[in-house]
């Protein structure tokens, strides 16, 4: 939700505290392997220049000062970094900035939209 719960609530959109009625069903999993990024694929793409790795985690995760309990911290070598919070405005709703602003931020990092962008 662009603007999150606060915006949804302030706009008077429908909410409920009643538990939903759930109907048992069958969930069929069909993995779309075209959307998976393996380590080998990522390495090949970055080394060949066909793709850019874009780390959207917090600044502290990027630098490794916040390990989030992981044995290894920091970032992938040659990745670019832009914390995801920079994509939202600083109003109480935290809505996404206009696409033109986000595109300019990415261009400043050298993110080329003609290349594949692998995010993490």
Short mmCIF file of N, CA, C and O in Angstrom, two decimals:
data_model
loop_
_atom_site.label_atom_id
_atom_site.label_comp_id
_atom_site.label_asym_id
_atom_site.label_seq_id
_atom_site.Cartn_x
_atom_site.Cartn_y
_atom_site.Cartn_z
N UNK A 1 0.83 -1.18 0.00
CA UNK A 1 0.00 0.00 0.00
C UNK A 1 0.88 1.24 0.00
O UNK A 1 1.70 1.41 0.89
N UNK A 2 0.70 2.09 -0.98
CA UNK A 2 1.46 3.33 -1.03
C UNK A 2 0.89 4.27 0.03
O UNK A 2 -0.21 4.78 -0.10
N UNK A 3 1.64 4.49 1.09
CA UNK A 3 1.18 5.29 2.21
C UNK A 3 0.85 4.45 3.43
O UNK A 3 0.64 4.97 4.51
N UNK A 4 0.80 3.14 3.24
CA UNK A 4 0.63 2.22 4.36
C UNK A 4 -0.70 2.33 5.09
O UNK A 4 -1.67 2.92 4.63
N UNK A 5 -0.70 1.73 6.26
CA UNK A 5 -1.90 1.67 7.09
C UNK A 5 -2.41 3.05 7.46
O UNK A 5 -3.62 3.30 7.45
N UNK A 6 -1.51 3.97 7.80
CA UNK A 6 -1.93 5.31 8.22
C UNK A 6 -2.75 6.01 7.15
O UNK A 6 -3.78 6.61 7.43
N UNK A 7 -2.31 5.92 5.91
CA UNK A 7 -3.04 6.57 4.82
C UNK A 7 -4.38 5.86 4.60
O UNK A 7 -5.41 6.51 4.43
N UNK A 8 -4.36 4.54 4.58
CA UNK A 8 -5.58 3.75 4.37
C UNK A 8 -6.63 4.15 5.42
O UNK A 8 -7.78 4.42 5.09
N UNK A 9 -6.23 4.19 6.67
CA UNK A 9 -7.13 4.51 7.77
C UNK A 9 -7.65 5.95 7.68
O UNK A 9 -8.83 6.21 7.83
N UNK A 10 -6.74 6.89 7.40
CA UNK A 10 -7.14 8.30 7.35
C UNK A 10 -8.07 8.60 6.18
O UNK A 10 -8.85 9.54 6.23
N UNK A 11 -8.01 7.79 5.13
CA UNK A 11 -8.91 7.97 3.98
C UNK A 11 -10.27 7.33 4.21
O UNK A 11 -11.14 7.38 3.36
N UNK A 12 -10.44 6.70 5.38
CA UNK A 12 -11.73 6.09 5.70
C UNK A 12 -12.02 4.83 4.90
O UNK A 12 -13.18 4.45 4.71
N UNK A 13 -10.99 4.16 4.48
CA UNK A 13 -11.19 2.91 3.72
C UNK A 13 -11.66 1.82 4.66
O UNK A 13 -11.48 1.90 5.87
N UNK A 14 -12.28 0.78 4.11
CA UNK A 14 -12.87 -0.26 4.97
C UNK A 14 -11.82 -1.04 5.77
O UNK A 14 -10.76 -1.39 5.25
N UNK A 15 -12.13 -1.25 7.04
CA UNK A 15 -11.30 -2.06 7.92
C UNK A 15 -12.23 -2.92 8.77
O UNK A 15 -13.42 -2.63 8.89
N UNK A 16 -11.69 -3.97 9.33
CA UNK A 16 -12.48 -4.84 10.18
C UNK A 16 -11.57 -5.54 11.18
O UNK A 16 -10.41 -5.82 10.87
N UNK A 17 -12.13 -5.81 12.35
CA UNK A 17 -11.39 -6.59 13.33
C UNK A 17 -11.94 -8.02 13.39
O UNK A 17 -11.45 -8.83 14.15
N UNK A 18 -12.95 -8.29 12.56
CA UNK A 18 -13.54 -9.63 12.54
C UNK A 18 -12.64 -10.59 11.78
O UNK A 18 -12.10 -10.24 10.73
N UNK A 19 -12.48 -11.80 12.29
CA UNK A 19 -11.65 -12.77 11.55
C UNK A 19 -12.34 -13.14 10.24
O UNK A 19 -13.57 -13.23 10.18
N UNK A 20 -11.57 -13.35 9.19
CA UNK A 20 -12.16 -13.69 7.90
C UNK A 20 -12.69 -15.13 7.90
O UNK A 20 -12.25 -15.97 8.68
N UNK A 21 -13.63 -15.39 7.02
CA UNK A 21 -14.09 -16.75 6.79
C UNK A 21 -13.11 -17.39 5.81
O UNK A 21 -12.88 -16.86 4.72
N UNK A 22 -12.57 -18.50 6.22
CA UNK A 22 -11.55 -19.15 5.39
C UNK A 22 -12.12 -20.46 4.85
O UNK A 22 -12.66 -21.28 5.60
N UNK A 23 -12.01 -20.64 3.55
CA UNK A 23 -12.45 -21.86 2.90
C UNK A 23 -11.21 -22.67 2.52
O UNK A 23 -10.29 -22.14 1.90
N UNK A 24 -11.20 -23.92 2.93
CA UNK A 24 -10.07 -24.79 2.61
C UNK A 24 -9.99 -24.96 1.10
O UNK A 24 -10.98 -25.10 0.41
N UNK A 25 -8.77 -24.92 0.61
CA UNK A 25 -8.55 -25.08 -0.82
C UNK A 25 -7.24 -25.81 -1.07
O UNK A 25 -6.55 -26.22 -0.14
N UNK A 26 -6.91 -25.96 -2.31
CA UNK A 26 -5.67 -26.61 -2.72
C UNK A 26 -4.79 -25.53 -3.35
O UNK A 26 -5.23 -24.82 -4.26
N UNK A 27 -3.59 -25.43 -2.84
CA UNK A 27 -2.66 -24.45 -3.36
C UNK A 27 -1.61 -25.17 -4.18
O UNK A 27 -0.86 -26.00 -3.67
N UNK A 28 -1.57 -24.88 -5.45
CA UNK A 28 -0.61 -25.50 -6.36
C UNK A 28 0.57 -24.55 -6.57
O UNK A 28 0.38 -23.42 -7.00
N UNK A 29 1.75 -25.02 -6.23
CA UNK A 29 2.95 -24.20 -6.39
C UNK A 29 3.57 -24.49 -7.75
O UNK A 29 3.86 -25.64 -8.09
N UNK A 30 3.77 -23.43 -8.50
CA UNK A 30 4.45 -23.52 -9.79
C UNK A 30 5.53 -22.46 -9.81
O UNK A 30 5.25 -21.29 -10.09
N UNK A 31 6.73 -22.83 -9.50
CA UNK A 31 7.84 -21.87 -9.45
C UNK A 31 8.15 -21.37 -10.86
O UNK A 31 8.24 -22.16 -11.80
N UNK A 32 8.30 -20.08 -10.98
CA UNK A 32 8.70 -19.49 -12.25
C UNK A 32 10.22 -19.29 -12.19
O UNK A 32 10.71 -18.30 -11.65
N UNK A 33 10.95 -20.24 -12.72
CA UNK A 33 12.41 -20.21 -12.63
C UNK A 33 13.01 -19.03 -13.39
O UNK A 33 14.15 -18.66 -13.15
N UNK A 34 12.23 -18.40 -14.29
CA UNK A 34 12.73 -17.21 -14.99
C UNK A 34 12.91 -16.04 -14.04
O UNK A 34 13.61 -15.08 -14.36
N UNK A 35 12.27 -16.11 -12.87
CA UNK A 35 12.36 -15.02 -11.90
C UNK A 35 13.37 -15.29 -10.80
O UNK A 35 13.56 -14.44 -9.93
N UNK A 36 14.01 -16.45 -10.82
CA UNK A 36 15.00 -16.80 -9.81
C UNK A 36 16.38 -16.33 -10.23
O UNK A 36 16.77 -16.43 -11.39
N UNK A 37 17.12 -15.85 -9.27
CA UNK A 37 18.49 -15.41 -9.54
C UNK A 37 19.42 -16.31 -8.73
O UNK A 37 19.52 -16.17 -7.51
N UNK A 38 20.11 -17.20 -9.40
CA UNK A 38 21.07 -18.06 -8.72
C UNK A 38 22.38 -17.30 -8.56
O UNK A 38 22.63 -16.29 -9.23
N UNK A 39 23.22 -17.80 -7.68
CA UNK A 39 24.52 -17.18 -7.47
C UNK A 39 25.34 -17.19 -8.76
O UNK A 39 25.95 -16.18 -9.12
N UNK A 40 25.31 -18.30 -9.46
CA UNK A 40 26.05 -18.40 -10.72
C UNK A 40 25.56 -17.38 -11.73
O UNK A 40 26.34 -16.69 -12.38
N UNK A 41 24.23 -17.26 -11.86
CA UNK A 41 23.64 -16.30 -12.79
C UNK A 41 24.06 -14.87 -12.43
O UNK A 41 24.48 -14.10 -13.30
N UNK A 42 23.96 -14.53 -11.16
CA UNK A 42 24.31 -13.18 -10.72
C UNK A 42 25.77 -12.88 -11.00
O UNK A 42 26.10 -11.81 -11.53
N UNK A 43 26.66 -13.81 -10.65
CA UNK A 43 28.09 -13.60 -10.91
C UNK A 43 28.36 -13.40 -12.39
O UNK A 43 29.08 -12.48 -12.78
N UNK A 44 27.79 -14.26 -13.22
CA UNK A 44 28.00 -14.17 -14.66
C UNK A 44 27.51 -12.83 -15.22
O UNK A 44 28.19 -12.19 -16.02
N UNK A 45 26.34 -12.41 -14.79
CA UNK A 45 25.76 -11.16 -15.29
C UNK A 45 26.57 -9.94 -14.86
O UNK A 45 26.81 -9.03 -15.65
N UNK A 46 27.00 -9.91 -13.62
CA UNK A 46 27.75 -8.76 -13.12
C UNK A 46 29.13 -8.72 -13.76
O UNK A 46 29.60 -7.67 -14.20
N UNK A 47 29.79 -9.88 -13.85
CA UNK A 47 31.13 -9.91 -14.45
C UNK A 47 31.11 -9.54 -15.92
O UNK A 47 32.03 -8.90 -16.41
N UNK A 48 30.04 -9.91 -16.62
CA UNK A 48 29.95 -9.61 -18.05
C UNK A 48 29.46 -8.19 -18.30
O UNK A 48 29.54 -7.70 -19.43
N UNK A 49 28.94 -7.52 -17.26
CA UNK A 49 28.42 -6.17 -17.42
C UNK A 49 26.98 -6.13 -17.91
O UNK A 49 26.46 -5.05 -18.21
N UNK A 50 26.32 -7.30 -17.98
CA UNK A 50 24.93 -7.34 -18.43
C UNK A 50 23.95 -6.91 -17.35
O UNK A 50 22.81 -6.59 -17.63
N UNK A 51 24.41 -6.92 -16.10
CA UNK A 51 23.50 -6.62 -14.99
C UNK A 51 24.22 -5.82 -13.91
O UNK A 51 25.44 -5.78 -13.84
N UNK A 52 23.42 -5.20 -13.07
CA UNK A 52 23.89 -4.43 -11.94
C UNK A 52 23.23 -4.99 -10.69
O UNK A 52 22.02 -5.23 -10.68
N UNK A 53 24.01 -5.22 -9.64
CA UNK A 53 23.45 -5.63 -8.35
C UNK A 53 23.10 -4.36 -7.59
O UNK A 53 23.93 -3.45 -7.47
N UNK A 54 21.87 -4.28 -7.08
CA UNK A 54 21.41 -3.12 -6.34
C UNK A 54 20.94 -3.56 -4.96
O UNK A 54 19.97 -4.28 -4.82
N UNK A 55 21.68 -3.13 -3.95
CA UNK A 55 21.40 -3.46 -2.56
C UNK A 55 20.49 -2.39 -1.98
O UNK A 55 20.88 -1.23 -1.89
N UNK A 56 19.27 -2.77 -1.61
CA UNK A 56 18.28 -1.82 -1.10
C UNK A 56 18.13 -1.89 0.41
O UNK A 56 17.26 -1.24 0.98
N UNK A 57 18.98 -2.65 1.06
CA UNK A 57 18.89 -2.80 2.52
C UNK A 57 19.31 -1.51 3.21
O UNK A 57 19.75 -0.56 2.58
N UNK A 58 19.21 -1.51 4.54
CA UNK A 58 19.57 -0.32 5.30
C UNK A 58 21.06 -0.01 5.16
O UNK A 58 21.87 -0.88 4.82
N UNK A 59 21.40 1.25 5.44
CA UNK A 59 22.81 1.65 5.38
C UNK A 59 23.66 0.80 6.33
O UNK A 59 24.77 0.40 5.98
N UNK A 60 23.13 0.51 7.52
CA UNK A 60 23.88 -0.29 8.49
C UNK A 60 24.08 -1.73 8.03
O UNK A 60 25.10 -2.36 8.34
N UNK A 61 23.12 -2.29 7.32
CA UNK A 61 23.30 -3.64 6.77
C UNK A 61 24.36 -3.60 5.67
O UNK A 61 25.18 -4.51 5.56
N UNK A 62 24.34 -2.56 4.86
CA UNK A 62 25.30 -2.40 3.77
C UNK A 62 26.73 -2.34 4.31
O UNK A 62 27.62 -2.99 3.80
N UNK A 63 26.93 -1.55 5.37
CA UNK A 63 28.28 -1.41 5.92
C UNK A 63 28.69 -2.60 6.78
O UNK A 63 29.86 -2.79 7.05
N UNK A 64 27.70 -3.38 7.23
CA UNK A 64 27.99 -4.53 8.07
C UNK A 64 27.90 -4.23 9.55
O UNK A 64 28.14 -5.11 10.38
N UNK A 65 27.55 -2.99 9.92
CA UNK A 65 27.44 -2.66 11.34
C UNK A 65 26.19 -3.27 11.97
O UNK A 65 26.13 -3.45 13.18
N UNK A 66 25.18 -3.59 11.16
CA UNK A 66 24.01 -4.32 11.63
C UNK A 66 24.01 -5.67 10.93
O UNK A 66 23.74 -5.77 9.74
N UNK A 67 24.31 -6.73 11.67
CA UNK A 67 24.42 -8.06 11.07
C UNK A 67 23.07 -8.74 10.92
O UNK A 67 22.97 -9.73 10.21
N UNK A 68 22.05 -8.25 11.64
CA UNK A 68 20.72 -8.88 11.67
C UNK A 68 20.83 -10.36 11.99
O UNK A 68 20.03 -11.17 11.55
N UNK A 69 21.85 -10.71 12.76
CA UNK A 69 22.03 -12.08 13.21
C UNK A 69 22.69 -13.00 12.19
O UNK A 69 22.83 -14.20 12.44
N UNK A 70 23.11 -12.48 11.07
CA UNK A 70 23.76 -13.30 10.05
C UNK A 70 25.23 -13.51 10.38
O UNK A 70 25.87 -12.64 10.97
N UNK A 71 25.77 -14.65 9.99
CA UNK A 71 27.19 -14.92 10.22
C UNK A 71 28.07 -13.99 9.39
O UNK A 71 29.14 -13.59 9.82
N UNK A 72 27.63 -13.71 8.17
CA UNK A 72 28.39 -12.81 7.31
C UNK A 72 27.57 -11.55 7.12
O UNK A 72 26.37 -11.61 6.90
N UNK A 73 28.23 -10.41 7.19
CA UNK A 73 27.51 -9.15 7.03
C UNK A 73 28.22 -8.30 5.99
O UNK A 73 29.29 -8.65 5.50
N UNK A 74 27.63 -7.18 5.69
CA UNK A 74 28.20 -6.30 4.68
C UNK A 74 27.47 -6.48 3.37
O UNK A 74 26.31 -6.87 3.34
N UNK A 75 28.17 -6.20 2.29
CA UNK A 75 27.51 -6.23 0.98
C UNK A 75 28.30 -7.05 -0.03
O UNK A 75 29.45 -7.40 0.19
N UNK A 76 27.65 -7.32 -1.13
CA UNK A 76 28.26 -8.06 -2.23
C UNK A 76 29.23 -7.12 -2.96
O UNK A 76 28.84 -5.99 -3.30
N UNK A 77 30.46 -7.54 -3.19
CA UNK A 77 31.40 -6.68 -3.91
C UNK A 77 30.83 -6.26 -5.27
O UNK A 77 30.15 -7.03 -5.94
N UNK A 78 31.08 -5.02 -5.64
CA UNK A 78 30.66 -4.40 -6.91
C UNK A 78 29.18 -4.06 -6.95
O UNK A 78 28.68 -3.57 -7.96
N UNK A 79 28.45 -4.30 -5.87
CA UNK A 79 27.04 -3.92 -5.83
C UNK A 79 26.92 -2.41 -5.59
O UNK A 79 27.81 -1.80 -5.01
N UNK A 80 25.84 -1.85 -6.06
CA UNK A 80 25.50 -0.46 -5.76
C UNK A 80 24.55 -0.46 -4.57
O UNK A 80 23.89 -1.46 -4.30
N UNK A 81 24.46 0.66 -3.87
CA UNK A 81 23.60 0.71 -2.69
C UNK A 81 22.75 1.97 -2.67
O UNK A 81 23.24 3.07 -2.93
N UNK A 82 21.48 1.78 -2.37
CA UNK A 82 20.56 2.88 -2.14
C UNK A 82 19.48 2.34 -1.21
O UNK A 82 18.69 1.49 -1.60
N UNK A 83 19.50 2.80 0.04
CA UNK A 83 18.55 2.29 1.03
C UNK A 83 17.11 2.53 0.56
O UNK A 83 16.78 3.62 0.10
N UNK A 84 16.27 1.52 0.69
CA UNK A 84 14.91 1.57 0.16
C UNK A 84 14.10 2.73 0.74
O UNK A 84 13.20 3.26 0.08
N UNK A 85 14.41 3.17 1.94
CA UNK A 85 13.67 4.27 2.55
C UNK A 85 13.83 5.58 1.77
O UNK A 85 13.01 6.48 1.89
N UNK A 86 14.87 5.67 0.97
CA UNK A 86 15.06 6.88 0.17
C UNK A 86 14.07 6.96 -0.99
O UNK A 86 13.97 8.00 -1.63
N UNK A 87 13.34 5.89 -1.24
CA UNK A 87 12.33 5.89 -2.30
C UNK A 87 10.99 6.44 -1.83
O UNK A 87 10.09 6.62 -2.64
N UNK A 88 10.85 6.66 -0.52
CA UNK A 88 9.58 7.18 0.01
C UNK A 88 9.80 8.58 0.58
O UNK A 88 10.91 8.91 1.02
N UNK A 89 8.73 9.38 0.58
CA UNK A 89 8.85 10.75 1.10
C UNK A 89 8.88 10.75 2.62
O UNK A 89 8.67 9.72 3.26
N UNK A 90 9.13 11.91 3.19
CA UNK A 90 9.25 11.99 4.64
C UNK A 90 7.97 12.49 5.31
O UNK A 90 8.01 12.97 6.43
N UNK A 91 6.84 12.36 4.63
CA UNK A 91 5.57 12.71 5.25
C UNK A 91 5.13 11.57 6.16
O UNK A 91 5.74 10.50 6.17
N UNK A 92 4.08 11.78 6.89
CA UNK A 92 3.61 10.74 7.81
C UNK A 92 3.13 9.49 7.07
O UNK A 92 3.09 8.41 7.64
N UNK A 93 2.78 9.63 5.79
CA UNK A 93 2.28 8.47 5.04
C UNK A 93 3.37 7.66 4.37
O UNK A 93 3.15 6.53 3.96
N UNK A 94 4.54 8.24 4.20
CA UNK A 94 5.66 7.53 3.57
C UNK A 94 5.28 6.98 2.19
O UNK A 94 5.50 5.82 1.87
N UNK A 95 4.72 7.85 1.36
CA UNK A 95 4.34 7.45 0.00
C UNK A 95 5.58 7.42 -0.89
O UNK A 95 6.55 8.12 -0.64
N UNK A 96 5.50 6.62 -1.96
CA UNK A 96 6.62 6.57 -2.90
C UNK A 96 6.80 7.91 -3.59
O UNK A 96 5.83 8.59 -3.94
N UNK A 97 8.05 8.28 -3.78
CA UNK A 97 8.37 9.50 -4.52
C UNK A 97 7.98 9.29 -5.98
O UNK A 97 7.87 8.15 -6.45
N UNK A 98 7.80 10.37 -6.73
CA UNK A 98 7.47 10.23 -8.15
C UNK A 98 8.54 9.43 -8.90
O UNK A 98 9.73 9.50 -8.56
N UNK A 99 8.11 8.72 -9.91
CA UNK A 99 9.03 7.88 -10.69
C UNK A 99 10.20 8.68 -11.24
O UNK A 99 11.34 8.19 -11.27
N UNK A 100 9.96 9.91 -11.66
CA UNK A 100 11.05 10.73 -12.22
C UNK A 100 12.13 11.02 -11.17
O UNK A 100 13.31 11.05 -11.49
N UNK A 101 11.72 11.20 -9.92
CA UNK A 101 12.68 11.45 -8.83
C UNK A 101 13.48 10.18 -8.55
O UNK A 101 14.71 10.22 -8.40
N UNK A 102 12.80 9.04 -8.50
CA UNK A 102 13.48 7.76 -8.26
C UNK A 102 14.45 7.46 -9.40
O UNK A 102 15.59 7.04 -9.16
N UNK A 103 14.03 7.69 -10.63
CA UNK A 103 14.91 7.44 -11.77
C UNK A 103 16.16 8.32 -11.69
O UNK A 103 17.26 7.86 -11.98
N UNK A 104 16.00 9.57 -11.27
CA UNK A 104 17.15 10.47 -11.14
C UNK A 104 18.11 9.97 -10.06
O UNK A 104 19.33 10.02 -10.23
N UNK A 105 17.56 9.48 -8.94
CA UNK A 105 18.40 8.95 -7.87
C UNK A 105 19.20 7.76 -8.38
O UNK A 105 20.39 7.62 -8.07
N UNK A 106 18.57 6.90 -9.14
CA UNK A 106 19.25 5.71 -9.67
C UNK A 106 20.30 6.11 -10.71
O UNK A 106 21.40 5.53 -10.74
N UNK A 107 19.97 7.08 -11.55
CA UNK A 107 20.95 7.55 -12.55
C UNK A 107 22.20 8.09 -11.87
O UNK A 107 23.31 7.87 -12.35
N UNK A 108 22.02 8.79 -10.73
CA UNK A 108 23.18 9.32 -10.00
C UNK A 108 24.13 8.21 -9.57
O UNK A 108 25.33 8.42 -9.45
N UNK A 109 23.58 7.03 -9.31
CA UNK A 109 24.41 5.88 -8.92
C UNK A 109 25.00 5.16 -10.12
O UNK A 109 25.78 4.24 -9.97
N UNK A 110 24.59 5.56 -11.30
CA UNK A 110 25.05 4.88 -12.50
C UNK A 110 24.22 3.67 -12.85
O UNK A 110 24.66 2.81 -13.60
N UNK A 111 23.02 3.61 -12.29
CA UNK A 111 22.12 2.49 -12.59
C UNK A 111 21.54 2.73 -13.97
O UNK A 111 20.84 3.72 -14.21
N UNK A 112 21.85 1.86 -14.89
CA UNK A 112 21.43 1.96 -16.28
C UNK A 112 20.20 1.10 -16.48
O UNK A 112 20.27 -0.12 -16.37
N UNK A 113 19.06 1.74 -16.80
CA UNK A 113 17.83 0.96 -16.93
C UNK A 113 17.82 0.06 -18.15
O UNK A 113 16.93 -0.77 -18.30
N UNK A 114 18.82 0.19 -19.00
CA UNK A 114 18.92 -0.72 -20.14
C UNK A 114 19.60 -2.02 -19.76
O UNK A 114 19.62 -2.98 -20.54
N UNK A 115 20.18 -2.07 -18.56
CA UNK A 115 20.77 -3.31 -18.05
C UNK A 115 19.80 -3.98 -17.10
O UNK A 115 18.92 -3.34 -16.53
N UNK A 116 19.98 -5.26 -16.91
CA UNK A 116 19.19 -5.97 -15.90
C UNK A 116 19.63 -5.49 -14.53
O UNK A 116 20.81 -5.30 -14.27
N UNK A 117 18.67 -5.28 -13.65
CA UNK A 117 18.96 -4.85 -12.29
C UNK A 117 18.55 -5.97 -11.35
O UNK A 117 17.38 -6.35 -11.31
N UNK A 118 19.51 -6.50 -10.62
CA UNK A 118 19.27 -7.57 -9.66
C UNK A 118 19.25 -6.95 -8.28
O UNK A 118 20.26 -6.42 -7.81
N UNK A 119 18.10 -6.96 -7.62
CA UNK A 119 17.96 -6.32 -6.32
C UNK A 119 18.07 -7.33 -5.19
O UNK A 119 17.76 -8.50 -5.35
N UNK A 120 18.54 -6.84 -4.04
CA UNK A 120 18.54 -7.64 -2.82
C UNK A 120 18.53 -6.72 -1.64
O UNK A 120 18.71 -5.53 -1.75
#
